[in-house]
Short mmCIF file of C-alpha atoms in Angstrom, two decimals:
data_model
loop_
_atom_site.label_atom_id
_atom_site.label_comp_id
_atom_site.label_asym_id
_atom_site.label_seq_id
_atom_site.Cartn_x
_atom_site.Cartn_y
_atom_site.Cartn_z
CA MET X 1 138.64 92.91 132.93
CA PRO X 2 138.70 89.36 131.57
CA ALA X 3 135.10 88.59 132.54
CA TYR X 4 133.81 91.76 130.87
CA ASP X 5 135.92 91.12 127.75
CA ASP X 6 134.75 87.50 127.51
CA LEU X 7 131.16 88.58 128.00
CA MET X 8 131.30 91.21 125.27
CA ALA X 9 133.03 88.88 122.81
CA PHE X 10 130.31 86.29 123.35
CA GLN X 11 127.58 88.92 123.06
CA ARG X 12 128.99 90.33 119.83
CA THR X 13 128.24 87.01 118.11
CA THR X 14 124.73 86.95 119.63
CA GLU X 15 124.09 90.49 118.39
CA ALA X 16 125.30 89.54 114.90
CA LEU X 17 122.99 86.52 114.80
CA GLY X 18 120.11 88.73 115.92
CA GLN X 19 120.81 91.00 112.97
CA VAL X 20 120.73 87.99 110.65
CA ALA X 21 117.34 87.01 112.06
CA GLY X 22 116.08 90.55 111.52
CA ARG X 23 117.28 90.58 107.94
CA THR X 24 115.50 87.27 107.35
CA GLY X 25 112.32 88.95 108.55
CA TRP X 26 112.93 91.88 106.19
CA ASP X 27 113.32 89.44 103.31
CA GLN X 28 110.04 87.75 104.25
CA GLU X 29 108.11 91.02 104.08
CA THR X 30 109.66 92.33 100.88
CA VAL X 31 110.95 89.79 98.35
CA MET X 32 110.45 86.26 99.67
CA PRO X 33 108.38 84.05 97.33
CA ARG X 34 104.92 83.41 98.77
CA GLY X 35 105.37 79.66 98.60
CA SER X 36 108.42 79.81 100.87
CA ALA X 37 106.46 80.65 104.03
CA PRO X 38 106.38 77.16 105.65
CA GLN X 39 110.13 76.69 105.24
CA ARG X 40 110.83 80.23 106.40
CA ALA X 41 108.85 79.55 109.57
CA GLU X 42 111.11 76.58 110.33
CA GLU X 43 114.21 78.68 109.59
CA MET X 44 113.04 81.43 111.95
CA ALA X 45 112.30 78.87 114.66
CA ALA X 46 115.79 77.37 114.23
CA LEU X 47 117.42 80.78 114.49
CA GLU X 48 115.41 81.54 117.62
CA GLU X 49 116.52 78.27 119.20
CA VAL X 50 120.15 79.25 118.66
CA LEU X 51 119.59 82.78 119.94
CA HIS X 52 117.64 81.66 123.00
CA ALA X 53 120.38 79.18 123.88
CA ARG X 54 122.98 81.92 123.70
CA ARG X 55 120.83 84.40 125.62
CA THR X 56 120.38 81.91 128.46
CA ASP X 57 123.87 80.37 128.40
CA PRO X 58 124.97 79.75 132.05
CA ARG X 59 128.27 81.43 131.29
CA LEU X 60 126.41 84.71 130.94
CA GLY X 61 125.36 84.54 134.57
CA ASP X 62 128.93 83.85 135.68
CA TRP X 63 130.38 86.65 133.59
CA LEU X 64 127.71 89.09 134.78
CA ASP X 65 128.55 88.24 138.40
CA GLU X 66 132.26 88.80 137.82
CA ALA X 67 132.35 91.61 135.25
CA HIS X 68 133.49 95.13 136.05
CA ALA X 69 132.68 97.80 133.49
CA PRO X 70 135.54 99.94 132.21
CA ASP X 71 133.40 103.06 131.64
CA ALA X 72 129.85 104.42 131.42
CA ALA X 73 129.20 102.55 128.17
CA GLY X 74 130.29 99.35 129.88
CA ASP X 75 127.93 100.01 132.78
CA ALA X 76 125.09 100.44 130.28
CA ASN X 77 126.04 97.25 128.45
CA LEU X 78 125.93 95.32 131.72
CA ARG X 79 122.57 96.89 132.61
CA GLU X 80 121.06 95.82 129.30
CA LEU X 81 122.59 92.35 129.43
CA ARG X 82 121.38 91.68 132.99
CA ARG X 83 117.86 92.74 132.06
CA SER X 84 117.88 90.58 128.92
CA TYR X 85 119.47 87.56 130.60
CA HIS X 86 117.06 87.41 133.51
CA ARG X 87 114.05 87.87 131.22
CA ASN X 88 115.18 85.18 128.79
CA LEU X 89 115.77 82.69 131.61
CA LYS X 90 112.05 82.84 132.37
CA VAL X 91 110.99 81.81 128.86
CA PRO X 92 111.33 78.09 128.04
CA ALA X 93 113.34 77.39 124.90
CA ASN X 94 110.48 75.49 123.27
CA LEU X 95 108.13 78.43 123.83
CA ALA X 96 110.59 80.91 122.29
CA SER X 97 111.06 78.65 119.26
CA GLU X 98 107.34 78.02 118.84
CA LEU X 99 106.61 81.75 119.00
CA ALA X 100 109.14 82.39 116.24
CA ARG X 101 107.66 79.63 114.08
CA VAL X 102 104.00 80.58 114.59
CA THR X 103 104.47 84.33 114.16
CA SER X 104 106.43 83.76 110.96
CA LEU X 105 103.53 81.70 109.58
CA ALA X 106 100.94 84.10 110.97
CA GLN X 107 102.47 87.02 109.12
CA GLY X 108 101.81 85.28 105.80
CA HIS X 109 98.29 84.28 106.87
CA TRP X 110 97.61 87.89 107.83
CA ALA X 111 98.84 89.28 104.51
CA SER X 112 96.78 86.89 102.40
CA ALA X 113 93.68 87.10 104.61
CA ARG X 114 93.91 90.90 104.63
CA ALA X 115 94.09 90.99 100.84
CA ALA X 116 91.07 88.66 100.59
CA GLU X 117 89.10 90.38 103.41
CA ASP X 118 88.81 86.91 104.96
CA THR X 119 88.48 87.11 108.74
CA ALA X 120 87.88 83.37 109.13
CA ALA X 121 91.22 82.56 107.50
CA PHE X 122 93.11 84.74 109.97
CA LEU X 123 91.45 84.16 113.34
CA PRO X 124 92.74 80.61 114.04
CA VAL X 125 96.40 81.54 113.66
CA LEU X 126 95.86 84.80 115.58
CA ALA X 127 94.32 82.79 118.42
CA GLU X 128 97.48 80.65 118.51
CA VAL X 129 99.69 83.75 118.63
CA VAL X 130 97.64 85.19 121.50
CA ARG X 131 97.78 81.89 123.39
CA LEU X 132 101.56 81.77 123.12
CA ARG X 133 101.99 85.42 124.08
CA ARG X 134 99.73 84.95 127.11
CA GLU X 135 101.95 82.05 128.14
CA GLU X 136 105.09 84.10 127.60
CA GLY X 137 103.68 87.10 129.49
CA ALA X 138 102.74 84.90 132.46
CA ALA X 139 106.25 83.43 132.51
CA LEU X 140 107.89 86.84 132.37
CA ALA X 141 105.67 88.19 135.16
CA VAL X 142 106.81 85.54 137.66
CA GLY X 143 108.70 87.14 140.55
CA THR X 144 107.62 90.67 139.67
CA ASN X 145 104.71 92.93 140.58
CA MET X 146 103.65 93.07 136.92
CA ASP X 147 100.75 91.42 135.14
CA ALA X 148 101.32 89.58 131.86
CA TYR X 149 100.67 92.65 129.71
CA ASP X 150 103.10 94.86 131.62
CA ALA X 151 105.66 92.08 131.47
CA LEU X 152 105.35 91.94 127.67
CA MET X 153 105.63 95.72 127.43
CA GLN X 154 109.18 95.54 128.78
CA ASP X 155 110.36 94.17 125.43
CA TYR X 156 109.39 97.46 123.81
CA GLU X 157 109.50 100.06 126.57
CA PRO X 158 111.67 99.04 129.52
CA GLY X 159 110.21 100.54 132.68
CA GLY X 160 106.83 101.25 131.07
CA ASN X 161 103.50 100.01 132.40
CA ALA X 162 99.87 100.08 131.38
CA ALA X 163 98.77 102.20 134.35
CA ASP X 164 101.09 105.04 133.34
CA MET X 165 99.96 104.73 129.74
CA ALA X 166 96.30 104.87 130.76
CA THR X 167 96.97 107.99 132.84
CA MET X 168 98.71 109.60 129.85
CA PHE X 169 95.80 108.73 127.57
CA ASP X 170 93.26 110.10 130.06
CA ALA X 171 95.15 113.41 130.15
CA MET X 172 95.46 113.65 126.37
CA ARG X 173 92.01 112.52 125.25
CA PRO X 174 89.91 115.62 126.21
CA ARG X 175 92.28 118.07 124.53
CA LEU X 176 92.61 115.90 121.42
CA LEU X 177 88.83 115.58 121.14
CA ALA X 178 88.46 119.35 121.48
CA ILE X 179 90.94 119.94 118.64
CA ARG X 180 89.19 117.32 116.48
CA GLU X 181 85.73 118.77 117.11
CA ARG X 182 86.91 122.22 116.06
CA ALA X 183 88.66 120.93 112.96
CA LEU X 184 85.75 118.78 111.78
CA ALA X 185 83.32 121.65 112.27
CA ALA X 186 85.44 123.79 109.94
CA GLY X 187 84.69 121.57 106.94
CA LYS X 188 86.83 119.48 104.63
CA ALA X 189 90.37 120.44 103.76
CA PRO X 190 91.58 120.57 100.14
CA THR X 191 92.64 117.27 98.58
CA LEU X 192 95.16 116.35 95.92
CA SER X 193 94.02 115.00 92.56
CA GLY X 194 95.79 113.49 89.60
CA HIS X 195 97.89 110.47 88.78
CA PHE X 196 101.10 109.89 90.70
CA PRO X 197 103.17 107.10 89.09
CA GLN X 198 104.93 104.66 91.37
CA ALA X 199 108.38 105.26 89.88
CA ASP X 200 108.09 109.02 90.45
CA GLN X 201 106.84 108.57 94.01
CA MET X 202 109.73 106.27 94.84
CA ALA X 203 112.31 108.57 93.25
CA LEU X 204 111.00 111.56 95.20
CA SER X 205 110.89 109.50 98.41
CA ARG X 206 114.56 108.55 97.94
CA GLU X 207 115.46 112.19 97.40
CA ILE X 208 113.63 113.22 100.56
CA ALA X 209 115.06 110.33 102.56
CA THR X 210 118.57 111.48 101.65
CA ALA X 211 117.78 115.05 102.71
CA PHE X 212 116.56 113.74 106.08
CA GLY X 213 119.92 112.06 106.62
CA TYR X 214 119.32 108.47 105.51
CA ASP X 215 122.55 106.88 104.28
CA PHE X 216 121.78 104.72 101.24
CA THR X 217 125.27 103.22 101.31
CA ARG X 218 124.10 101.44 104.49
CA GLY X 219 120.46 100.95 103.59
CA ARG X 220 117.79 100.63 100.93
CA LEU X 221 114.17 101.57 100.31
CA ASP X 222 111.73 98.87 99.17
CA LEU X 223 108.00 98.21 99.06
CA ALA X 224 106.01 96.26 101.67
CA VAL X 225 102.38 95.74 102.66
CA HIS X 226 103.06 97.56 105.94
CA PRO X 227 105.97 100.07 106.02
CA PHE X 228 108.74 99.30 108.51
CA SER X 229 112.41 99.79 109.33
CA SER X 230 114.77 96.89 110.01
CA GLY X 231 118.33 96.53 111.23
CA SER X 232 120.94 98.63 113.00
CA GLY X 233 124.50 99.80 112.54
CA LEU X 234 125.84 99.30 109.03
CA ASP X 235 122.71 97.71 107.50
CA VAL X 236 119.45 99.53 108.16
CA ARG X 237 116.64 99.00 105.64
CA ILE X 238 113.32 100.78 105.20
CA THR X 239 110.12 100.16 103.27
CA THR X 240 107.14 102.18 102.14
CA ARG X 241 104.01 101.51 100.09
CA VAL X 242 102.50 103.18 97.03
CA ASP X 243 99.00 104.25 96.07
CA GLU X 244 99.11 105.97 92.67
CA ASP X 245 96.15 108.15 93.66
CA ASP X 246 97.66 109.23 97.01
CA PRO X 247 101.37 110.17 97.05
CA PHE X 248 101.28 111.22 100.71
CA ASN X 249 101.05 107.55 101.70
CA CYS X 250 104.42 106.79 100.13
CA ILE X 251 106.23 110.05 100.94
CA TYR X 252 105.26 110.34 104.59
CA SER X 253 105.68 106.63 105.28
CA ALA X 254 109.20 106.97 103.90
CA ILE X 255 109.96 110.00 106.09
CA HIS X 256 108.55 108.15 109.10
CA GLU X 257 110.74 105.11 108.53
CA VAL X 258 113.76 107.32 107.88
CA GLY X 259 113.29 108.65 111.41
CA HIS X 260 113.62 105.12 112.74
CA ALA X 261 116.48 104.26 110.41
CA THR X 262 118.62 107.33 111.07
CA TYR X 263 118.37 106.65 114.78
CA GLU X 264 119.97 103.26 114.17
CA GLN X 265 122.46 104.64 111.64
CA GLY X 266 123.31 107.49 114.00
CA VAL X 267 124.46 105.38 116.97
CA ASP X 268 128.16 105.87 117.65
CA ALA X 269 130.15 103.26 115.72
CA THR X 270 132.04 102.22 118.86
CA HIS X 271 128.78 100.65 120.09
CA LEU X 272 128.34 98.47 116.98
CA LEU X 273 127.10 94.95 117.83
CA THR X 274 126.91 95.68 121.55
CA PRO X 275 123.76 95.72 123.72
CA ILE X 276 123.66 99.54 123.62
CA GLY X 277 124.33 99.74 119.89
CA ARG X 278 120.67 100.28 119.02
CA GLY X 279 117.69 102.43 119.94
CA VAL X 280 116.88 102.21 123.63
CA SER X 281 113.12 101.66 123.31
CA MET X 282 110.29 101.77 120.83
CA GLY X 283 108.92 104.91 122.45
CA VAL X 284 112.20 106.72 121.87
CA HIS X 285 112.37 105.20 118.39
CA GLU X 286 108.91 106.52 117.64
CA SER X 287 109.96 109.97 118.85
CA GLN X 288 112.33 110.08 115.91
CA SER X 289 109.87 108.90 113.28
CA ARG X 290 107.11 111.21 114.51
CA SER X 291 109.48 114.19 114.78
CA TYR X 292 110.68 113.62 111.23
CA GLU X 293 107.30 112.85 109.68
CA ASN X 294 105.07 115.32 111.49
CA GLN X 295 106.86 118.13 113.24
CA MET X 296 109.35 118.60 110.39
CA GLY X 297 107.75 116.96 107.35
CA ARG X 298 104.22 118.29 107.92
CA SER X 299 105.30 121.74 109.10
CA GLU X 300 104.09 124.74 107.12
CA ALA X 301 107.66 125.65 106.19
CA TYR X 302 108.52 122.21 104.80
CA CYS X 303 105.15 121.86 103.07
CA GLY X 304 105.90 125.06 101.16
CA TRP X 305 109.01 123.43 99.71
CA LEU X 306 107.31 120.07 99.11
CA TYR X 307 104.44 121.74 97.23
CA GLY X 308 106.85 123.18 94.69
CA ARG X 309 108.85 119.96 94.42
CA MET X 310 105.76 117.83 93.85
CA ARG X 311 104.57 120.16 91.12
CA ASP X 312 107.99 119.78 89.50
CA VAL X 313 107.67 116.00 89.57
CA PHE X 314 103.96 115.42 88.97
CA GLY X 315 102.69 118.59 87.31
CA ASP X 316 99.23 119.76 88.37
CA ILE X 317 98.38 118.12 91.71
CA GLY X 318 94.93 119.61 92.22
CA VAL X 319 95.69 122.30 94.81
CA GLY X 320 96.56 125.84 93.83
CA SER X 321 98.58 127.30 96.69
CA GLU X 322 101.13 126.43 99.35
CA ARG X 323 98.57 127.12 102.06
CA ASP X 324 96.02 124.75 100.53
CA PHE X 325 98.73 122.12 100.16
CA TYR X 326 99.64 122.55 103.84
CA ARG X 327 95.97 122.08 104.73
CA ALA X 328 95.76 118.97 102.53
CA VAL X 329 98.83 117.44 104.20
CA ASN X 330 97.33 118.06 107.64
CA ALA X 331 93.68 117.31 106.90
CA VAL X 332 91.78 116.12 109.98
CA GLY X 333 89.33 113.32 109.37
CA SER X 334 87.99 110.13 110.91
CA GLY X 335 89.67 107.71 108.54
CA TYR X 336 90.07 104.00 109.11
CA ILE X 337 93.83 103.64 108.78
CA ARG X 338 96.16 104.37 111.69
CA THR X 339 99.27 104.92 109.57
CA GLU X 340 97.43 107.50 107.47
CA ALA X 341 95.78 109.25 110.42
CA ASP X 342 96.31 112.93 111.09
CA GLU X 343 98.20 114.03 114.18
CA VAL X 344 95.00 114.69 116.12
CA ASN X 345 93.31 111.34 115.51
CA TYR X 346 96.45 109.22 115.58
CA ASN X 347 96.61 108.85 119.35
CA LEU X 348 92.92 107.93 119.44
CA HIS X 349 93.74 105.01 117.13
CA ILE X 350 96.42 103.91 119.59
CA MET X 351 94.07 104.13 122.57
CA LEU X 352 91.70 101.71 120.86
CA ARG X 353 94.45 99.18 120.14
CA PHE X 354 95.93 99.52 123.64
CA ASP X 355 92.63 98.67 125.30
CA LEU X 356 91.89 95.73 123.01
CA GLU X 357 95.29 94.08 123.10
CA ARG X 358 95.49 94.45 126.86
CA ALA X 359 92.12 92.70 127.13
CA LEU X 360 93.34 89.94 124.81
CA ILE X 361 96.45 89.24 126.89
CA LEU X 362 94.76 89.49 130.28
CA GLY X 363 91.83 87.29 129.25
CA GLY X 364 89.13 89.96 129.23
CA MET X 365 88.40 89.19 125.59
CA GLU X 366 88.91 86.24 123.26
CA VAL X 367 90.09 86.42 119.67
CA GLY X 368 86.69 85.39 118.36
CA ASP X 369 85.21 88.60 119.81
CA LEU X 370 87.93 90.89 118.50
CA GLU X 371 86.42 91.99 115.19
CA ALA X 372 83.01 92.87 116.61
CA THR X 373 84.54 94.63 119.61
CA TRP X 374 86.88 96.60 117.35
CA ASN X 375 84.03 97.64 115.06
CA ASP X 376 81.82 98.77 117.95
CA ARG X 377 84.64 100.74 119.54
CA PHE X 378 85.68 102.33 116.24
CA LEU X 379 82.14 103.49 115.57
CA SER X 380 81.95 104.95 119.07
CA ASP X 381 85.35 106.69 118.90
CA PHE X 382 85.35 107.88 115.30
CA GLY X 383 81.70 107.96 114.26
CA VAL X 384 82.37 105.73 111.25
CA ALA X 385 81.30 102.11 110.68
CA VAL X 386 84.10 99.78 109.60
CA ASP X 387 83.33 98.45 106.13
CA VAL X 388 85.92 95.69 105.59
CA PRO X 389 88.44 93.90 107.84
CA SER X 390 91.47 95.50 106.16
CA ASN X 391 90.10 98.84 107.32
CA GLY X 392 89.48 97.41 110.78
CA PHE X 393 91.22 94.93 113.02
CA MET X 394 93.29 93.37 110.22
CA GLN X 395 94.92 96.58 109.03
CA ASP X 396 98.07 96.35 111.19
CA VAL X 397 100.69 93.62 111.06
CA HIS X 398 101.55 93.87 114.77
CA TRP X 399 99.21 91.31 116.33
CA SER X 400 99.95 88.68 113.70
CA VAL X 401 103.65 88.83 114.61
CA GLY X 402 102.94 88.84 118.35
CA LEU X 403 103.77 92.47 119.14
CA MET X 404 101.30 92.81 122.03
CA GLY X 405 102.45 95.64 124.29
CA TYR X 406 103.95 97.57 121.37
CA PHE X 407 101.10 99.90 120.39
CA PRO X 408 101.18 102.26 123.40
CA THR X 409 104.79 103.13 122.58
CA TYR X 410 103.52 105.00 119.52
CA SER X 411 101.72 107.54 121.67
CA LEU X 412 104.61 107.66 124.10
CA GLY X 413 106.79 108.44 121.09
CA ASN X 414 104.52 111.35 120.18
CA LEU X 415 104.91 112.69 123.71
CA PHE X 416 108.71 112.30 123.52
CA ALA X 417 108.70 113.97 120.09
CA GLY X 418 106.89 116.98 121.53
CA CYS X 419 109.61 117.42 124.14
CA LEU X 420 112.45 116.89 121.67
CA MET X 421 111.17 119.26 119.00
CA ALA X 422 110.42 121.98 121.54
CA ALA X 423 114.06 121.74 122.63
CA ALA X 424 115.33 121.59 119.03
CA ARG X 425 113.39 124.73 118.11
CA ARG X 426 114.72 126.44 121.22
CA ASP X 427 118.27 125.68 120.08
CA ILE X 428 117.69 126.29 116.33
CA PRO X 429 115.74 129.55 116.05
CA ASP X 430 116.02 129.62 112.23
CA LEU X 431 114.80 126.06 111.71
CA ASP X 432 111.77 127.07 109.63
CA THR X 433 114.01 128.99 107.23
CA ASP X 434 115.95 125.77 106.60
CA LEU X 435 112.80 123.65 106.28
CA ALA X 436 111.38 126.10 103.73
CA ARG X 437 114.39 125.21 101.55
CA GLY X 438 113.68 121.49 101.96
CA ASP X 439 116.63 121.17 104.33
CA PRO X 440 115.89 119.49 107.68
CA SER X 441 119.59 118.81 108.41
CA ALA X 442 119.83 121.27 111.32
CA ALA X 443 117.08 119.44 113.19
CA THR X 444 118.19 115.94 112.21
CA GLY X 445 121.75 116.88 113.19
CA TRP X 446 120.44 118.09 116.56
CA MET X 447 118.75 114.70 117.05
CA ARG X 448 121.94 112.85 116.19
CA LYS X 449 124.05 114.96 118.53
CA ASN X 450 121.68 115.00 121.50
CA LEU X 451 119.99 111.60 121.28
CA GLN X 452 120.81 109.20 118.47
CA GLN X 453 124.56 108.81 118.93
CA PHE X 454 124.11 107.43 122.44
CA GLY X 455 121.99 104.42 121.45
CA ALA X 456 120.84 102.69 124.63
CA LEU X 457 123.44 104.34 126.86
CA ARG X 458 120.65 105.75 129.04
CA PRO X 459 117.20 104.34 129.94
CA PRO X 460 114.36 105.70 127.79
CA ARG X 461 113.00 108.60 129.80
CA GLU X 462 116.45 109.58 131.00
CA ALA X 463 117.57 109.67 127.36
CA ILE X 464 114.83 112.17 126.47
CA GLU X 465 115.48 114.34 129.51
CA HIS X 466 119.22 114.35 128.82
CA ALA X 467 118.57 115.42 125.22
CA THR X 468 116.16 118.21 126.10
CA GLY X 469 117.43 119.39 129.47
CA GLU X 470 113.81 119.39 130.63
CA ALA X 471 111.53 117.14 132.67
CA LEU X 472 109.30 114.85 130.64
CA SER X 473 105.81 116.24 130.04
CA ALA X 474 102.87 115.88 127.64
CA GLU X 475 102.45 119.65 127.57
CA PRO X 476 104.85 120.40 124.67
CA LEU X 477 103.01 117.93 122.42
CA LEU X 478 99.54 119.20 123.29
CA THR X 479 100.59 122.85 123.04
CA TYR X 480 102.11 122.15 119.61
CA LEU X 481 98.95 120.42 118.38
CA GLU X 482 96.65 123.15 119.70
CA ALA X 483 98.74 125.88 118.09
CA LYS X 484 99.13 124.11 114.75
CA PHE X 485 95.54 123.05 114.30
CA GLY X 486 94.22 126.23 115.83
CA ASP X 487 95.95 128.04 112.97
CA LEU X 488 94.78 125.54 110.36
CA TYR X 489 91.19 125.55 111.62
CA PRO X 490 90.60 129.02 113.16
#
């Protein structure tokens, strides 16, 4: 197997360099000095030039033609490499480098413009990002039956397409709106009150992250404007953010990112620095974060434990019973912020972003119209007028860093999570007893055994069906939501 061995040796170095690039991005969002942004943009562009050259090296094509896989993992490695190689060949090196440079700069422009509520400072660089991503999408679509948006989606959800996503959204929307209408008619849920110091929130988040299986010997928890997880294998880092009046923001962002991070930490070590040594798609990734955050972390059983633990840490938190705390954790409301949205409204936030970014890429809308279009759509969908840009189209980092085609994978992840947790509860009948003790290890262990350890061994939907033993369906998610919120809002 000399061709396969040569191929994998070459790819190991490429994978390692990709991890270095990712860690450079982590540094930029957490500890990099603000004045370093122009140089960092050049550094990111230089790294991308090196990576693009390796990903399009003619030797890859020769090795792929000659290679014979030794086993199923080898077959999967070849599958992933062929897909990556043929996609990268379509993107000119100067375009790949320019995208890396511009999105690195745009991230800083977004952060400062968001803090200043300054739309005019952000739109020019966003327009440049959109222009470059349109160009990339058009290049990737050549020789396929995909449009530019579907072509970009393949970076995040291989095999996904906008038509399937739209069909999924059309099926989900009526039932989500019915749940929301019932919940909002029931009146406001209890809310926490008090002061929640940053140091205490972070300490509790680290405790919870450990209980959910995050290995701090191979990771760390830091603060960022927008929470995220970065890395794979032996170095997987997470971030959260703190509001001293709202501890849920920190705690549940941390649990969410732990779901992502434990997926990467849980991949079998034999796949380290190989094409299958990471999560197979962002939809499957999101299935882990949403399972951890919502179906475990916001369950009534776990909330009972968390109520007591938060009273230990913070004292009086403004709610007087486990049931009221559970209602506070799962309050349904038409808030501005996607990452803080309840499980009912969350997918409606994604539908908005999906429609707008698709229009941006396909030319149905220009960047100059984005803010007004967002505000009109938000008022229509949520009944609330956007007050400031950071509560509107500038709230998410994704568009500034060029992640067009990413947003629909969040809802796909919710759908996958519904299937996975239904199967986990089938196999772990006493799960709520464990969660009531603050111990999610039975469920997180089930995820590692049935999904995480395999990395990208199987394509996304096949990975979920293999884990659950069931055909993929939106029904488990919708049934779960109707049961949970039907109980909370009878």
